Coordinates of C-alpha atoms and ligand atoms in Angstrom, one line a residue:
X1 CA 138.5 108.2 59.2
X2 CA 139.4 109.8 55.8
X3 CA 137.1 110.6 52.3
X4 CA 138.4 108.4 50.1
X5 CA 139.3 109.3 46.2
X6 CA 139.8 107.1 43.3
X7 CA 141.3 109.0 40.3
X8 CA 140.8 107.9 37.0
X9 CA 141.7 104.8 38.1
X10 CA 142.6 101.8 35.8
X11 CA 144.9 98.3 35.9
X12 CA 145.5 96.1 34.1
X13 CA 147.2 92.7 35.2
X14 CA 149.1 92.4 31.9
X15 CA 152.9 94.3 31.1
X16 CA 151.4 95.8 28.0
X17 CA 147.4 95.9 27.7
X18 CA 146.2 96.8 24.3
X19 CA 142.5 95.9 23.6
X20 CA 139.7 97.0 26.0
X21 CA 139.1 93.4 27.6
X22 CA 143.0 93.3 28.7
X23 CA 141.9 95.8 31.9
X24 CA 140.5 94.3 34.7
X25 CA 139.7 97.7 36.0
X26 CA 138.7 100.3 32.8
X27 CA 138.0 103.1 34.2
X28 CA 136.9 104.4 37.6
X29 CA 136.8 107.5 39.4
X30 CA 134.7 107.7 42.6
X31 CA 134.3 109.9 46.1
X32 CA 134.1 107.8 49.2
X33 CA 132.4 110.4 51.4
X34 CA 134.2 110.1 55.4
X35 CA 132.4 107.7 57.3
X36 CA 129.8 106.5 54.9
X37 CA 128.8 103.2 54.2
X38 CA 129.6 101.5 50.8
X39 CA 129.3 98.7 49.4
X40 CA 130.9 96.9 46.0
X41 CA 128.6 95.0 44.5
X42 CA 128.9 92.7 41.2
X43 CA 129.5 89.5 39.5
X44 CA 132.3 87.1 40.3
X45 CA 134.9 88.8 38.0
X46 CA 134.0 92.4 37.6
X47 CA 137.1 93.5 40.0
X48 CA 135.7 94.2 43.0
X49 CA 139.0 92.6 44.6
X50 CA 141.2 94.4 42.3
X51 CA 139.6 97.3 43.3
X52 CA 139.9 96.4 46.9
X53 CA 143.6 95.5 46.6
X54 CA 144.1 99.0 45.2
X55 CA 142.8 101.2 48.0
X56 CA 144.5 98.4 50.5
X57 CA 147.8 99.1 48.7
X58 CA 148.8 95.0 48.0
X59 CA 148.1 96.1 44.3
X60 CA 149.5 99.3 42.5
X61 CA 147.6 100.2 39.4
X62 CA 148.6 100.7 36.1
X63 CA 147.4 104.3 35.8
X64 CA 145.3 106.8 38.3
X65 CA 145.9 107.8 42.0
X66 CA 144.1 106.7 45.4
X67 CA 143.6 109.6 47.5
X68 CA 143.1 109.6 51.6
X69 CA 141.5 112.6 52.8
X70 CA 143.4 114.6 49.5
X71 CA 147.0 112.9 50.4
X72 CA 148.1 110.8 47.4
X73 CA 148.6 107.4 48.9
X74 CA 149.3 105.2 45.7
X75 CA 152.7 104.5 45.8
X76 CA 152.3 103.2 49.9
X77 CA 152.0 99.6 51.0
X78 CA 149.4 98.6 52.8
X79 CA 151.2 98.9 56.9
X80 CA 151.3 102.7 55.6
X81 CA 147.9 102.9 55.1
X82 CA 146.1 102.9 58.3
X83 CA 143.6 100.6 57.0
X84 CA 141.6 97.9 58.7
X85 CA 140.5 95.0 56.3
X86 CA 137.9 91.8 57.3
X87 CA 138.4 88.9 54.8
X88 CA 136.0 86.2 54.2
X89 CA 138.0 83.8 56.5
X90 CA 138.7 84.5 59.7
X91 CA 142.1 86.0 60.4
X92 CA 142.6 85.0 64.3
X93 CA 144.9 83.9 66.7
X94 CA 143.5 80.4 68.2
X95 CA 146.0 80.2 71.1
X96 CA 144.7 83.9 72.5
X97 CA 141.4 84.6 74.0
X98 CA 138.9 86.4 72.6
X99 CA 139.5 89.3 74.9
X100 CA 143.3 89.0 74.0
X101 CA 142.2 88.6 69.8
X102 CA 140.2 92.1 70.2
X103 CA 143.2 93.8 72.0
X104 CA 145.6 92.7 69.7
X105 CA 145.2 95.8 67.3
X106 CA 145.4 98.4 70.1
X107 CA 148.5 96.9 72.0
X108 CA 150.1 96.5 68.5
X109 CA 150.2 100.3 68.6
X110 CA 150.7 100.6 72.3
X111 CA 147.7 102.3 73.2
X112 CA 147.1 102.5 77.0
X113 CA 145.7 99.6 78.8
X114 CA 142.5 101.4 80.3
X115 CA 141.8 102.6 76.6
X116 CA 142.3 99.0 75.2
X117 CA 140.0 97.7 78.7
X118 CA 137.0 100.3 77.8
X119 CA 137.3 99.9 73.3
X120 CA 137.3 96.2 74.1
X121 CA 134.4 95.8 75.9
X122 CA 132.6 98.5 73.7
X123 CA 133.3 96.0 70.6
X124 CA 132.0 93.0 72.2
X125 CA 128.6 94.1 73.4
X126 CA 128.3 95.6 69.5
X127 CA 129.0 92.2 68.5
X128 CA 127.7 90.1 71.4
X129 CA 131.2 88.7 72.7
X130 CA 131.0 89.9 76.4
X131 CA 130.2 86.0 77.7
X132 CA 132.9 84.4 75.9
X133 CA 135.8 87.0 76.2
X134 CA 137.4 84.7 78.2
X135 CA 137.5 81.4 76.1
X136 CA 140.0 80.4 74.1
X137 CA 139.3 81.0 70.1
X138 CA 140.4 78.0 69.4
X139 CA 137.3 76.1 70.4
X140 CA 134.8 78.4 69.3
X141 CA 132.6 77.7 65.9
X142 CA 133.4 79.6 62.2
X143 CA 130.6 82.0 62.9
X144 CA 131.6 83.1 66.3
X145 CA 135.6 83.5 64.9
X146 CA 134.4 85.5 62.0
X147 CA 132.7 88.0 64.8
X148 CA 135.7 88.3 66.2
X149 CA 137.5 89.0 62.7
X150 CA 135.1 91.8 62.2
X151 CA 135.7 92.9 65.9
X152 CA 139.3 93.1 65.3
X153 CA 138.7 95.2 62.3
X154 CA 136.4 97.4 64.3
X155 CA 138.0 98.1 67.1
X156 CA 140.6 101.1 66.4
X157 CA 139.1 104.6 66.3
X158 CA 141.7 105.5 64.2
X159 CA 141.9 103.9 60.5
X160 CA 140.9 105.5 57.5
X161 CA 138.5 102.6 56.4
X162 CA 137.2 99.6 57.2
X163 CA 136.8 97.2 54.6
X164 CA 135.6 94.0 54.4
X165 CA 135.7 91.6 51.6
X166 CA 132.5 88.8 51.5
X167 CA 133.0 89.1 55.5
X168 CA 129.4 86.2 55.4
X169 CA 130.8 83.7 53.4
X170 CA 131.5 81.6 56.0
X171 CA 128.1 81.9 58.3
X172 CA 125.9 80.2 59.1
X173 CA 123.0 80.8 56.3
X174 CA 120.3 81.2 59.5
X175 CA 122.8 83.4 61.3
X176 CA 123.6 85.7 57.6
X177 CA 120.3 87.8 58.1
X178 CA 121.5 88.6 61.7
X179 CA 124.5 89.7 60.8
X180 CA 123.9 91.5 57.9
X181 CA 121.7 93.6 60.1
X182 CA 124.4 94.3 63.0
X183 CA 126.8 95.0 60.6
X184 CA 124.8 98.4 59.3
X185 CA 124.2 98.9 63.3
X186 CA 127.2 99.1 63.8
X187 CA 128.2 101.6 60.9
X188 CA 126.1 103.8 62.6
X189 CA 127.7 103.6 65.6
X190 CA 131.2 103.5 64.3
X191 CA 130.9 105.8 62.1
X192 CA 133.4 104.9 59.7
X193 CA 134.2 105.0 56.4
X194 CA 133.6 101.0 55.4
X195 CA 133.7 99.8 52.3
X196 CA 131.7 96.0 51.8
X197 CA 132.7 94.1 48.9
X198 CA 130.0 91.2 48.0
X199 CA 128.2 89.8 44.6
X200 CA 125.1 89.7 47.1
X201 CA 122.4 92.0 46.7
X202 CA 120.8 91.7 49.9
X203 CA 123.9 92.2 51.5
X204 CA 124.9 95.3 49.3
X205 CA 121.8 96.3 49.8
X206 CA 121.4 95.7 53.6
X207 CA 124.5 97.3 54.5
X208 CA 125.3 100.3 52.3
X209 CA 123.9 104.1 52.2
X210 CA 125.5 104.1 48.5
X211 CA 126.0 100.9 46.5
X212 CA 129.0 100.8 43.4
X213 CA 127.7 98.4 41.0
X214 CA 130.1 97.1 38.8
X215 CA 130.4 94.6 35.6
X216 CA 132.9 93.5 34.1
X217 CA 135.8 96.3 35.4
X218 CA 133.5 99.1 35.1
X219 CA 131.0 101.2 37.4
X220 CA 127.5 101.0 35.7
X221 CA 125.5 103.0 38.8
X222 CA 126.2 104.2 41.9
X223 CA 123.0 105.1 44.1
X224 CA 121.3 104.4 47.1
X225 CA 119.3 101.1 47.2
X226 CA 116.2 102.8 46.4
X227 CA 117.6 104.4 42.9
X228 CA 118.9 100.8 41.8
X229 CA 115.9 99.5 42.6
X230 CA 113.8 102.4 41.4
X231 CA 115.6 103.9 38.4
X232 CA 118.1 101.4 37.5
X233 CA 120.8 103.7 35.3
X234 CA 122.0 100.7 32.9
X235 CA 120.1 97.1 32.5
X236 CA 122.7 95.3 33.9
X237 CA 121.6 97.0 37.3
X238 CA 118.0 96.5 36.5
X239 CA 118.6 92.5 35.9
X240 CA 121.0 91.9 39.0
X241 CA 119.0 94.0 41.4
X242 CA 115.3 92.7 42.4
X243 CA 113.8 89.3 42.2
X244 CA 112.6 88.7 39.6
X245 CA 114.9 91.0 38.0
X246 CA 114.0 94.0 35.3
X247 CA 112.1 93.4 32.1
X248 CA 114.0 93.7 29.6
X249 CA 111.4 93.9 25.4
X250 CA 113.5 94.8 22.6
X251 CA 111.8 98.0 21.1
X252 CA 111.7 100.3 18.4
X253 CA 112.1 104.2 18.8
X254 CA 111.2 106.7 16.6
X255 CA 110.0 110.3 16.8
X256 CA 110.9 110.5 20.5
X257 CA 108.2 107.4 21.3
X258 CA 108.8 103.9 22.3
X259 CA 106.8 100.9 20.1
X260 CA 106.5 97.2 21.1
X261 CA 105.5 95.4 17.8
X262 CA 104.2 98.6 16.1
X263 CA 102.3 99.4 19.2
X264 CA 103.5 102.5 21.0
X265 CA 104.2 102.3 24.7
X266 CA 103.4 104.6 27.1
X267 CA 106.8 105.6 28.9
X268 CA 108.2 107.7 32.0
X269 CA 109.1 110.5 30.0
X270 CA 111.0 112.1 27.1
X271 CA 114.1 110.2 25.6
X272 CA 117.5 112.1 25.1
X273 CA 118.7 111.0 21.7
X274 CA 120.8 107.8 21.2
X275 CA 121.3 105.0 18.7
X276 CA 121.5 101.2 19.0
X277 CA 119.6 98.4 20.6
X278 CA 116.9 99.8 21.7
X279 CA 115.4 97.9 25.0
X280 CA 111.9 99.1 27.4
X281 CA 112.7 98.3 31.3
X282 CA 110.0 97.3 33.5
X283 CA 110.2 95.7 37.0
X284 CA 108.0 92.8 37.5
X285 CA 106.2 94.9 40.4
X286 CA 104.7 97.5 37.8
X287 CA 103.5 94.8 35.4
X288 CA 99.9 94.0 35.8
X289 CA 97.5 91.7 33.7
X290 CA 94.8 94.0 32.0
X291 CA 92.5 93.1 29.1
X292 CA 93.7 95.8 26.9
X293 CA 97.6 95.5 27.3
X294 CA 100.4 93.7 25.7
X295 CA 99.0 90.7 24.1
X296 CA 101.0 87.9 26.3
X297 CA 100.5 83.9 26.6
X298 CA 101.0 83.1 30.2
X299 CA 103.8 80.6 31.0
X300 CA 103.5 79.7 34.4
X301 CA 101.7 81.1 37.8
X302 CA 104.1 80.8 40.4
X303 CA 102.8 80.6 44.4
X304 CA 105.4 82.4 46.3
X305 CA 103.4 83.2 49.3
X306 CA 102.4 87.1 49.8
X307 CA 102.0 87.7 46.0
X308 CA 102.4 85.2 43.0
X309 CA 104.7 85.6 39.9
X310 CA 103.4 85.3 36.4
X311 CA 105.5 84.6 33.9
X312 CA 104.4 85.5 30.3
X313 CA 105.4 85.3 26.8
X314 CA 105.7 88.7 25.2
X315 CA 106.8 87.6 21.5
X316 CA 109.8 85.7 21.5
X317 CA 110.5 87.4 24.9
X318 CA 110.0 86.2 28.9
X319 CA 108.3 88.7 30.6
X320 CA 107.8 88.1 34.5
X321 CA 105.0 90.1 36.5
X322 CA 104.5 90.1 40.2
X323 CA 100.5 90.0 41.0
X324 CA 98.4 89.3 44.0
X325 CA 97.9 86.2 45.6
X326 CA 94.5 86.3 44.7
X327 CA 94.9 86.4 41.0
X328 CA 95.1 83.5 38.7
X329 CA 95.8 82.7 35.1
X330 CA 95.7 80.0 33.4
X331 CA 98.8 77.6 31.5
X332 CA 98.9 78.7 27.8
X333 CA 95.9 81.8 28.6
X334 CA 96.1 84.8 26.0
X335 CA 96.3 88.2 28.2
X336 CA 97.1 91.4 28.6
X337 CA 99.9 93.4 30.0
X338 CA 100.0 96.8 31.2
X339 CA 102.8 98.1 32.4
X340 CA 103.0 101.5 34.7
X341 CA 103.9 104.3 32.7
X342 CA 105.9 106.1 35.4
X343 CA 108.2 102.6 36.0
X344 CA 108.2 102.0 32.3
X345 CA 111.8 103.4 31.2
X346 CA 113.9 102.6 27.3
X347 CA 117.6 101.7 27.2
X348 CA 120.1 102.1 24.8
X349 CA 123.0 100.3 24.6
X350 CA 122.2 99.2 28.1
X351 CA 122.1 103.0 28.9
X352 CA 119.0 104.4 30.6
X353 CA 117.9 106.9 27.9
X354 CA 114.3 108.3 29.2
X355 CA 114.1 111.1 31.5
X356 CA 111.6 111.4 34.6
X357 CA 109.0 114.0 34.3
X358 CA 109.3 116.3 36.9
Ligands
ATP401 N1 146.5 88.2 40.0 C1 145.9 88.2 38.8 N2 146.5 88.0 37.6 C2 145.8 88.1 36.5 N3 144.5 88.4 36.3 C3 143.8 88.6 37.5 C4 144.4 88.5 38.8 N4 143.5 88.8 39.7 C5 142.3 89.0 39.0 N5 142.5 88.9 37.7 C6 141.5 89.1 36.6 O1 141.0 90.4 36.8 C7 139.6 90.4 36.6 C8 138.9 90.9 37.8 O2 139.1 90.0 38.9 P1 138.7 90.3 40.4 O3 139.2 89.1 41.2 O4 139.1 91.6 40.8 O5 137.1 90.2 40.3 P2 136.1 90.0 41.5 O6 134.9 90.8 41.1 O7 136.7 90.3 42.8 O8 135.7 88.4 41.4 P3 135.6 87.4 42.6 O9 134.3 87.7 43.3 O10 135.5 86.1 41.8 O11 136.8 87.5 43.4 C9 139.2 88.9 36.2 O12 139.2 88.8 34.8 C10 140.3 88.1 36.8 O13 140.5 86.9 36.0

């Protein structure tokens, strides 16, 4: 397994790229750690599979260097990369057995029949394949195939990274949740590197000790799930991350403080100087109805079983708030809104712009 280093990477799939929206990729420079788990999370678009494609070798980019374990690999194709990929099809030979389909990899490279006997069978109690190693693939369902995909992809020791591009798109939705949670088992027993390409959050988040959120051919945050979540670095992250997403109020700052209509707002902490649209960021968990808060005309009260969501009029702006399931408001009520100081954050530019107090 290798660490894996982009290099002021950029592309661009025209010959000569000249304004900022002509590169598909704009800038990006990142450390894939040996063995961790990643995941590539972002809108259809952003260039997730670009960026895929460029650390598989099938595309070269226009500037930058890919790195395995310090070795500059950008100018090799992809059968010089010792990579193992899982698409979002299955990629499987119907006429073999399953047994055969897992082997394939490992007798591709000659390894030594006891060695292929003992890795195969590891891989399909991992995935749950031990009773149908036998069976032909060709009659088995989309779900069970993909397994094997990702089983193929799994099964040498040897590559510098697994990746898998939107490896669920083709299971079963009841099946997805089970998956998604063997999938981090088995980084951890693995141990590679793997990198998980998706626009789903639960997956990204499911799956990934660091996420790479991107938008539109840019990294906006890289974190653990529990930074996104917690101290989302740019609102794009705050918005696509959580359900309801971040609160977003236009604001005014001046003299280091943060005002909502004229009324100041109690924030995190300090904010390092910036200019332009000025924005405060509040997830709907730390927004609370309280007599003396941010005068708000309730839109809706939505049931969603272990808590409700309110959804509230702040000004001209939408303003959701997650609240027990004991609470109520009424249609067209005049409240309050508080929101907790420590969760409230400003954003400039889309750029998170108040600092923790430590
Ligand atoms: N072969 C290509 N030729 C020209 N433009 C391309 C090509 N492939 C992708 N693009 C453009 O590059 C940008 C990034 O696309 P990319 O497919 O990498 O995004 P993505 O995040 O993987 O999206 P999706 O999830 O829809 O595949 C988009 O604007 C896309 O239109």
């Amino acid at each position: 397994m290798a660490r894996i280093t982009l290099d002021r990477l950029r592309h661009s799939y025209m010959e000569a790229p000249a304004a900022e929206e002509d590169w598909a990729i704009k800038q990006i420079d990142i450390d894939w750690e040996d063995g961790g788990a990643y995941a590539l999370l972002g809108p259809s678009g952003c260039g997730k599979s670009t960026l895929l494609n460029i650390v598989s070798g099938l595309v070269r980019p226009t500037e930058g260097r890919v790195l395995f374990d310090g070795v500059d690999v950008t100018a090799l194709p992809p059968d010089r990369r010792n990579i193992a990929q899982v698409f979002q099809f299955p990629v499987i030979y119907d006429t073999m057995t399953v047994r055969q389909n897992l082997a394939f990899p490992l007798r591709n490279r000659g390894v030594e029949p006891g060695r292929i006997a003992a890795r195969v069978a590891e891989i399909a109690e991992m995935l749950e394949l031990e009773t149908m190693l036998d069976r032909r693939a060709a009659g088995l369902s989309a779900d069970e195939k993909q397994k094997i995909s990702m089983g193929r992809g799994l099964v040498r020791d040897d590559v510098a990274v697994v990746m898998f591009d939107e490896p669920l798109t083709v299971i079963d939705p009841h099946l997805k949740w089970k998956l998604r949670s063997k999938l981090k088992e088995l980084h951890s027993e693995v141990r590679a590197t793997m990198i998980y390409v998706t626009h789903d959050q639960t997956e990204a988040l499911t799956f990934a000790d660091q996420v790479v959120v991107m938008q539109e051919g840019e990294v906006v945050q890289i974190g653990t799930p529990v930074d996104l979540f917690e101290r989302p670095g740019h609102t794009f992250v705050g918005h696509f991350i959580g359900s309801p997403g971040m609160n977003l109020l236009p604001c005014e700052v001046r003299d280091g403080a943060a005002f909502l209509d004229g009324a100041p707002i109690a924030i995190e902490g300090p904010l390092k100087p910036a200019s332009g649209r000025t924005e405060i960021g509040v997830r709907p968990e730390y927004v609370s109805v309280a007599s003396d808060g941010v005068p708000a005309r309730v839109l809706r009260l939505a049931d969603i079983g272990r808590h409700k969501v309110l959804e509230a009029m702040v000004g001209e702006t939408r303003v959701s708030a997650i609240i027990g399931p004991e609470e109520s408001a009424e249609e067209g009520a005049e409240i309050g809104l508080a929101f907790r100081p420590d969760q409230t954050r400003v954003y400039a530019d889309g750029w998170l712009i108040s600092e923790a107090r430590t």
